[in-house]
Amino acid sequence: MIDVVGFVISWLTIFGIYSILSLSLNLESGTAGVTNFGKVVFYGAGAYIAATLTTYLTLILNGVDVTETPPYDVRGIVLLGELGSRNPLMSLGLLVLSLVVAFVIAGALGYLLSYPIIRVGPAFVGFTLLSFGELMRVFLQHYEPVGGNKGLMAIPTPFGWVAESRVREVAYLGLVMGVLATTYVVIHRLVNSPLGRTLRAVRDDEVAALCLGKHVPKIKAKVLFVGSGFAGVAGVLLAYYLTSVNPNMFVPAVTFNVWAMIILGGCGNLKGSLVGAAVVTFVDRVLTFVTPYLGVTVISPDYLRWVIVGLLIVVVLIVNPRGLLPEEPIKTPALEVVSEELGGGSG
Amino acid sequence: MGELEYILLFGLFHSVTYLVFSLGFSLVFGVARLPNLAYGSLYVLSSYLAHALSSYAGLEMYWAVPTAVLLAGAVSLVVGELVVKPALKMPVSVFITTMAVAYIVEEVLNMLMGLRPVVLSLYPGTSSILGIAVSNHWLLVVGVCILMVISLTIFLLRTSTGRAIRAVAESWEESMRLGIDPLRVLRVTFLVTGIYAGVTGVLLAPLKAMTPSAGWSPLFAAFAIVVLGGVGNLIGTVVASVIYGLLEQAVVYFLGGGIARVVPLLIVVLTLVVRPQGLLGRGE
């Protein structure tokens, strides 16, 4: 029998994590027009920050000498399994610490990376950030303290002390949804603020925005800080959800997935990002869940994922380039008053 | 001393193949204004096609290889028509759609052929250059590549289609005013560059094990070369290819193949920070 509840919980958790990514990408690309093809850099940075902080600190706080038993070692992994779920307060404290540190570091990384890219055209921005993603992956593969090619395993989860596994899953889902709600509110406020309107101006006509006294490079750097910070947070949630990280999780295909979401949903529309994330993660989860029941080994349904998502994008772009939910016109309180008065006057 | 000669020789050999590959990439970049991310998959596709034609359809190698190259050109044409042309109005979409094509090709090859690398048969024999044993296949590769660079140069400088391509790369509006149809030029560009990617693929397939995902690293290399040499600058591309090929072989020799993947990425980043217009470029 197919585990329906388990399916829904895992789908919603993955949906939540990817929605944070797609919302932040929509802020950067849909609203500000920065072609960020290196989303995976900040996502991966967040995941690795959470993994490294949690595993090392869990061992150190329990009095283990990490120079002798590092967390990527077999003995370290066994120890982490024993120690990880012992202290609820420590697990939750490490979660909060990881979220804050990941937001700041990933954000700072985005801010720094904006330096070489703001001087070149959109095609270069895209390809350069894509290159950065690969650069990070090669670095992680060869950097021993974070486990090299194997990555880090047995990351203690924030709810590891809960005995019942279903309760643990639901609690984690609650956490992801809470972070998603926060992200949505923050980005929604940003997009509809004066800064958001400046961003649209920059996207639509950079020269005009410059002429009106907007410091375009500074604005882009700011947006990359916020967007990358949230991508880092999504990475933290992924690391705790999977309890392991390795360099090959952060291939350029992840970025492509997120772009698929905002293109399907509609660039510049935040609700569209949620819809896009729901569709893409649903395809992904269905294929993952169905695989064991198919009993087919010749053609792995895993491969089908890219074919389906790729075809979806090409079809949407040809049929309706603006996506399922197109960008809405800007609404401000002042504009509403004016339109009401005009409507009242004529009616 | 043997080391230095080895690096120089194989560095230059690789440079020539990178030159052919990145010239095609640069041509599309110039005309369509955006990188064709499906370009790397054409390189893979042609060698898989040659393999399929020779081992399943029973064609002789000297028939299978040209057919595979022409098919790669045809696929490139279809990609240009179906995927790039409708997306030209939304520039970012070209990125996404060509990336989607690249993934579709990769996964279809994964499904049909599995993860086993494809190795085409080598041109037999070895020769000795500067006391280093070199497979005759490398000499064939270098010969064909030099021929292709020369013919592309003549095509671009001397024929009317070549001139039209250069005009469109300079300015779409201006060339339309002169009576050139940019969409026709786009079609020709995709056909020609597909053939160039295909030739590099079948030439290198016997030397490097070809896997469905093998197209990404030459694609990053081509981008690094185009950035380093300056967009639309032929001499810059030649110089950048030589620098890139030598540097890559030196890194492979001293530090190993895994780290060598960093080379194109570092070149891109350093160039953009220090000299965004490229070595000999005029800037954007």
mmCIF file of C-alpha atoms in Angstrom, chain B residues 11-198:
data_model
loop_
_atom_site.group_PDB
_atom_site.id
_atom_site.type_symbol
_atom_site.label_atom_id
_atom_site.label_comp_id
_atom_site.label_asym_id
_atom_site.label_seq_id
_atom_site.Cartn_x
_atom_site.Cartn_y
_atom_site.Cartn_z
ATOM 1 C CA GLY B 11 48.574 21.773 -24.575
ATOM 2 C CA LEU B 12 48.756 23.010 -28.159
ATOM 3 C CA PHE B 13 46.847 19.960 -29.426
ATOM 4 C CA HIS B 14 44.069 20.674 -26.947
ATOM 5 C CA SER B 15 44.177 24.375 -27.783
ATOM 6 C CA VAL B 16 43.336 23.641 -31.398
ATOM 7 C CA THR B 17 40.319 21.524 -30.486
ATOM 8 C CA TYR B 18 39.141 24.155 -27.984
ATOM 9 C CA LEU B 19 39.569 26.790 -30.673
ATOM 10 C CA VAL B 20 37.215 24.989 -33.052
ATOM 11 C CA PHE B 21 34.697 24.353 -30.303
ATOM 12 C CA SER B 22 34.726 27.885 -28.915
ATOM 13 C CA LEU B 23 34.584 29.510 -32.362
ATOM 14 C CA GLY B 24 31.202 27.875 -32.855
ATOM 15 C CA PHE B 25 30.071 28.907 -29.387
ATOM 16 C CA SER B 26 31.267 32.450 -29.988
ATOM 17 C CA LEU B 27 29.443 32.629 -33.316
ATOM 18 C CA VAL B 28 26.084 31.785 -31.725
ATOM 19 C CA PHE B 29 26.860 34.094 -28.832
ATOM 20 C CA GLY B 30 27.481 36.897 -31.317
ATOM 21 C CA VAL B 31 24.396 36.350 -33.462
ATOM 22 C CA ALA B 32 21.805 35.281 -30.870
ATOM 23 C CA ARG B 33 23.295 37.527 -28.132
ATOM 24 C CA LEU B 34 22.997 34.682 -25.639
ATOM 25 C CA PRO B 35 24.971 31.535 -24.909
ATOM 26 C CA ASN B 36 23.575 28.338 -26.371
ATOM 27 C CA LEU B 37 23.770 25.957 -23.433
ATOM 28 C CA ALA B 38 22.718 23.055 -25.647
ATOM 29 C CA TYR B 39 26.004 23.490 -27.518
ATOM 30 C CA GLY B 40 27.847 21.036 -25.267
ATOM 31 C CA SER B 41 25.187 18.402 -25.801
ATOM 32 C CA LEU B 42 25.723 18.519 -29.590
ATOM 33 C CA TYR B 43 29.352 17.596 -28.952
ATOM 34 C CA VAL B 44 28.207 14.546 -26.985
ATOM 35 C CA LEU B 45 25.333 13.729 -29.307
ATOM 36 C CA SER B 46 27.471 13.481 -32.450
ATOM 37 C CA SER B 47 29.839 10.955 -30.911
ATOM 38 C CA TYR B 48 26.929 8.882 -29.594
ATOM 39 C CA LEU B 49 25.317 9.022 -33.031
ATOM 40 C CA ALA B 50 28.546 7.920 -34.697
ATOM 41 C CA HIS B 51 28.788 5.076 -32.212
ATOM 42 C CA ALA B 52 25.177 4.049 -32.799
ATOM 43 C CA LEU B 53 25.480 4.261 -36.592
ATOM 44 C CA SER B 54 28.645 2.193 -36.683
ATOM 45 C CA SER B 55 27.787 -0.490 -34.147
ATOM 46 C CA TYR B 56 23.988 -0.853 -34.515
ATOM 47 C CA ALA B 57 23.320 0.232 -38.093
ATOM 48 C CA GLY B 58 26.501 -1.447 -39.303
ATOM 49 C CA LEU B 59 27.838 1.564 -41.185
ATOM 50 C CA GLU B 60 31.560 1.866 -41.895
ATOM 51 C CA MET B 61 33.343 4.451 -39.751
ATOM 52 C CA TYR B 62 34.036 6.855 -42.635
ATOM 53 C CA TRP B 63 30.307 6.904 -43.440
ATOM 54 C CA ALA B 64 29.087 6.940 -39.849
ATOM 55 C CA VAL B 65 31.185 9.907 -38.755
ATOM 56 C CA PRO B 66 30.118 12.428 -41.434
ATOM 57 C CA THR B 67 26.486 11.316 -41.089
ATOM 58 C CA ALA B 68 26.659 11.842 -37.327
ATOM 59 C CA VAL B 69 28.166 15.291 -37.802
ATOM 60 C CA LEU B 70 25.464 16.312 -40.277
ATOM 61 C CA LEU B 71 22.792 14.991 -37.916
ATOM 62 C CA ALA B 72 24.295 17.094 -35.107
ATOM 63 C CA GLY B 73 24.020 20.108 -37.417
ATOM 64 C CA ALA B 74 20.384 19.232 -38.124
ATOM 65 C CA VAL B 75 19.628 18.891 -34.401
ATOM 66 C CA SER B 76 21.255 22.255 -33.810
ATOM 67 C CA LEU B 77 19.054 23.761 -36.534
ATOM 68 C CA VAL B 78 15.947 22.301 -34.904
ATOM 69 C CA VAL B 79 17.043 23.642 -31.506
ATOM 70 C CA GLY B 80 17.490 27.074 -33.027
ATOM 71 C CA GLU B 81 14.100 27.002 -34.719
ATOM 72 C CA LEU B 82 11.990 25.431 -31.972
ATOM 73 C CA VAL B 83 13.632 26.588 -28.799
ATOM 74 C CA VAL B 84 15.756 29.679 -29.363
ATOM 75 C CA LYS B 85 13.685 31.601 -31.913
ATOM 76 C CA PRO B 86 10.415 31.721 -29.896
ATOM 77 C CA ALA B 87 12.355 32.737 -26.802
ATOM 78 C CA LEU B 88 14.417 35.545 -28.396
ATOM 79 C CA LYS B 89 12.033 38.224 -27.128
ATOM 80 C CA MET B 90 12.643 37.198 -23.521
ATOM 81 C CA PRO B 91 16.447 36.951 -23.395
ATOM 82 C CA VAL B 92 16.664 35.015 -20.132
ATOM 83 C CA SER B 93 14.408 32.334 -21.564
ATOM 84 C CA VAL B 94 17.060 31.313 -24.110
ATOM 85 C CA PHE B 95 19.206 30.332 -21.150
ATOM 86 C CA ILE B 96 16.450 28.196 -19.708
ATOM 87 C CA THR B 97 15.239 26.608 -22.917
ATOM 88 C CA THR B 98 18.691 25.657 -24.180
ATOM 89 C CA MET B 99 19.570 24.345 -20.729
ATOM 90 C CA ALA B 100 16.374 22.300 -20.825
ATOM 91 C CA VAL B 101 17.405 20.864 -24.205
ATOM 92 C CA ALA B 102 20.830 20.021 -22.804
ATOM 93 C CA TYR B 103 19.262 18.128 -19.902
ATOM 94 C CA ILE B 104 16.760 16.370 -22.156
ATOM 95 C CA VAL B 105 19.543 15.166 -24.476
ATOM 96 C CA GLU B 106 21.618 14.090 -21.475
ATOM 97 C CA GLU B 107 18.795 12.123 -19.879
ATOM 98 C CA VAL B 108 17.665 10.524 -23.134
ATOM 99 C CA LEU B 109 21.242 9.343 -23.733
ATOM 100 C CA ASN B 110 21.364 8.093 -20.140
ATOM 101 C CA MET B 111 18.173 6.140 -20.707
ATOM 102 C CA LEU B 112 19.117 4.660 -24.056
ATOM 103 C CA MET B 113 22.817 4.019 -23.611
ATOM 104 C CA GLY B 114 23.277 3.897 -19.841
ATOM 105 C CA LEU B 115 26.200 5.388 -17.982
ATOM 106 C CA ARG B 116 28.828 3.341 -19.822
ATOM 107 C CA PRO B 117 31.191 5.657 -21.677
ATOM 108 C CA VAL B 118 31.251 5.430 -25.467
ATOM 109 C CA VAL B 119 34.646 5.031 -27.085
ATOM 110 C CA LEU B 120 34.997 5.293 -30.849
ATOM 111 C CA SER B 121 37.808 3.487 -32.607
ATOM 112 C CA LEU B 122 41.106 5.292 -32.889
ATOM 113 C CA TYR B 123 42.881 6.148 -36.110
ATOM 114 C CA PRO B 124 45.709 3.556 -35.965
ATOM 115 C CA GLY B 125 49.423 4.076 -35.492
ATOM 116 C CA THR B 126 51.750 6.376 -33.609
ATOM 117 C CA SER B 127 54.395 8.869 -34.658
ATOM 118 C CA SER B 128 57.171 10.576 -32.778
ATOM 119 C CA ILE B 129 57.326 14.349 -32.320
ATOM 120 C CA LEU B 130 60.210 15.879 -30.312
ATOM 121 C CA GLY B 131 60.871 12.400 -28.999
ATOM 122 C CA ILE B 132 57.335 12.005 -27.607
ATOM 123 C CA ALA B 133 55.167 9.174 -28.928
ATOM 124 C CA VAL B 134 51.964 10.691 -30.297
ATOM 125 C CA SER B 135 49.016 8.730 -31.558
ATOM 126 C CA ASN B 136 48.340 9.358 -35.232
ATOM 127 C CA HIS B 137 44.783 10.165 -34.228
ATOM 128 C CA TRP B 138 45.965 13.369 -32.562
ATOM 129 C CA LEU B 139 47.644 14.413 -35.815
ATOM 130 C CA LEU B 140 44.390 13.768 -37.665
ATOM 131 C CA VAL B 141 42.492 15.814 -35.065
ATOM 132 C CA VAL B 142 44.894 18.735 -35.291
ATOM 133 C CA GLY B 143 44.884 18.644 -39.092
ATOM 134 C CA VAL B 144 41.093 18.642 -39.358
ATOM 135 C CA CYS B 145 40.761 21.372 -36.729
ATOM 136 C CA ILE B 146 43.209 23.714 -38.452
ATOM 137 C CA LEU B 147 41.405 23.134 -41.729
ATOM 138 C CA MET B 148 38.086 23.981 -40.070
ATOM 139 C CA VAL B 149 39.389 27.202 -38.518
ATOM 140 C CA ILE B 150 40.763 28.338 -41.875
ATOM 141 C CA SER B 151 37.564 27.493 -43.724
ATOM 142 C CA LEU B 152 35.419 29.280 -41.126
ATOM 143 C CA THR B 153 37.607 32.366 -41.427
ATOM 144 C CA ILE B 154 37.280 32.351 -45.194
ATOM 145 C CA PHE B 155 33.527 31.740 -44.900
ATOM 146 C CA LEU B 156 33.081 34.692 -42.538
ATOM 147 C CA LEU B 157 35.340 37.110 -44.409
ATOM 148 C CA ARG B 158 34.769 36.245 -48.068
ATOM 149 C CA THR B 159 31.251 34.882 -48.650
ATOM 150 C CA SER B 160 28.055 36.940 -48.616
ATOM 151 C CA THR B 161 26.455 34.662 -46.008
ATOM 152 C CA GLY B 162 29.519 35.073 -43.813
ATOM 153 C CA ARG B 163 29.324 38.839 -44.171
ATOM 154 C CA ALA B 164 25.628 38.707 -43.271
ATOM 155 C CA ILE B 165 26.477 36.751 -40.122
ATOM 156 C CA ARG B 166 29.036 39.359 -39.113
ATOM 157 C CA ALA B 167 26.563 42.158 -39.823
ATOM 158 C CA VAL B 168 23.869 40.575 -37.649
ATOM 159 C CA ALA B 169 26.381 40.006 -34.862
ATOM 160 C CA GLU B 170 27.213 43.712 -35.056
ATOM 161 C CA SER B 171 23.606 44.957 -34.974
ATOM 162 C CA TRP B 172 20.246 43.315 -35.657
ATOM 163 C CA GLU B 173 18.466 46.578 -36.550
ATOM 164 C CA GLU B 174 21.208 47.855 -38.807
ATOM 165 C CA SER B 175 21.452 44.588 -40.723
ATOM 166 C CA MET B 176 17.672 44.499 -41.200
ATOM 167 C CA ARG B 177 17.875 47.979 -42.707
ATOM 168 C CA LEU B 178 20.438 46.602 -45.157
ATOM 169 C CA GLY B 179 18.006 43.911 -46.273
ATOM 170 C CA ILE B 180 19.482 41.019 -44.317
ATOM 171 C CA ASP B 181 17.023 38.616 -42.721
ATOM 172 C CA PRO B 182 18.421 38.023 -39.204
ATOM 173 C CA LEU B 183 16.293 34.909 -38.713
ATOM 174 C CA ARG B 184 17.775 33.294 -41.825
ATOM 175 C CA VAL B 185 21.231 34.190 -40.549
ATOM 176 C CA LEU B 186 20.319 32.684 -37.185
ATOM 177 C CA ARG B 187 19.348 29.466 -38.960
ATOM 178 C CA VAL B 188 22.630 29.300 -40.891
ATOM 179 C CA THR B 189 24.569 30.033 -37.694
ATOM 180 C CA PHE B 190 22.878 27.215 -35.828
ATOM 181 C CA LEU B 191 23.522 24.774 -38.673
ATOM 182 C CA VAL B 192 27.203 25.710 -38.985
ATOM 183 C CA THR B 193 27.896 25.754 -35.269
ATOM 184 C CA GLY B 194 26.100 22.430 -34.826
ATOM 185 C CA ILE B 195 28.468 20.927 -37.374
ATOM 186 C CA TYR B 196 31.477 22.454 -35.609
ATOM 187 C CA ALA B 197 30.413 21.056 -32.230
ATOM 188 C CA GLY B 198 29.699 17.707 -33.884
#
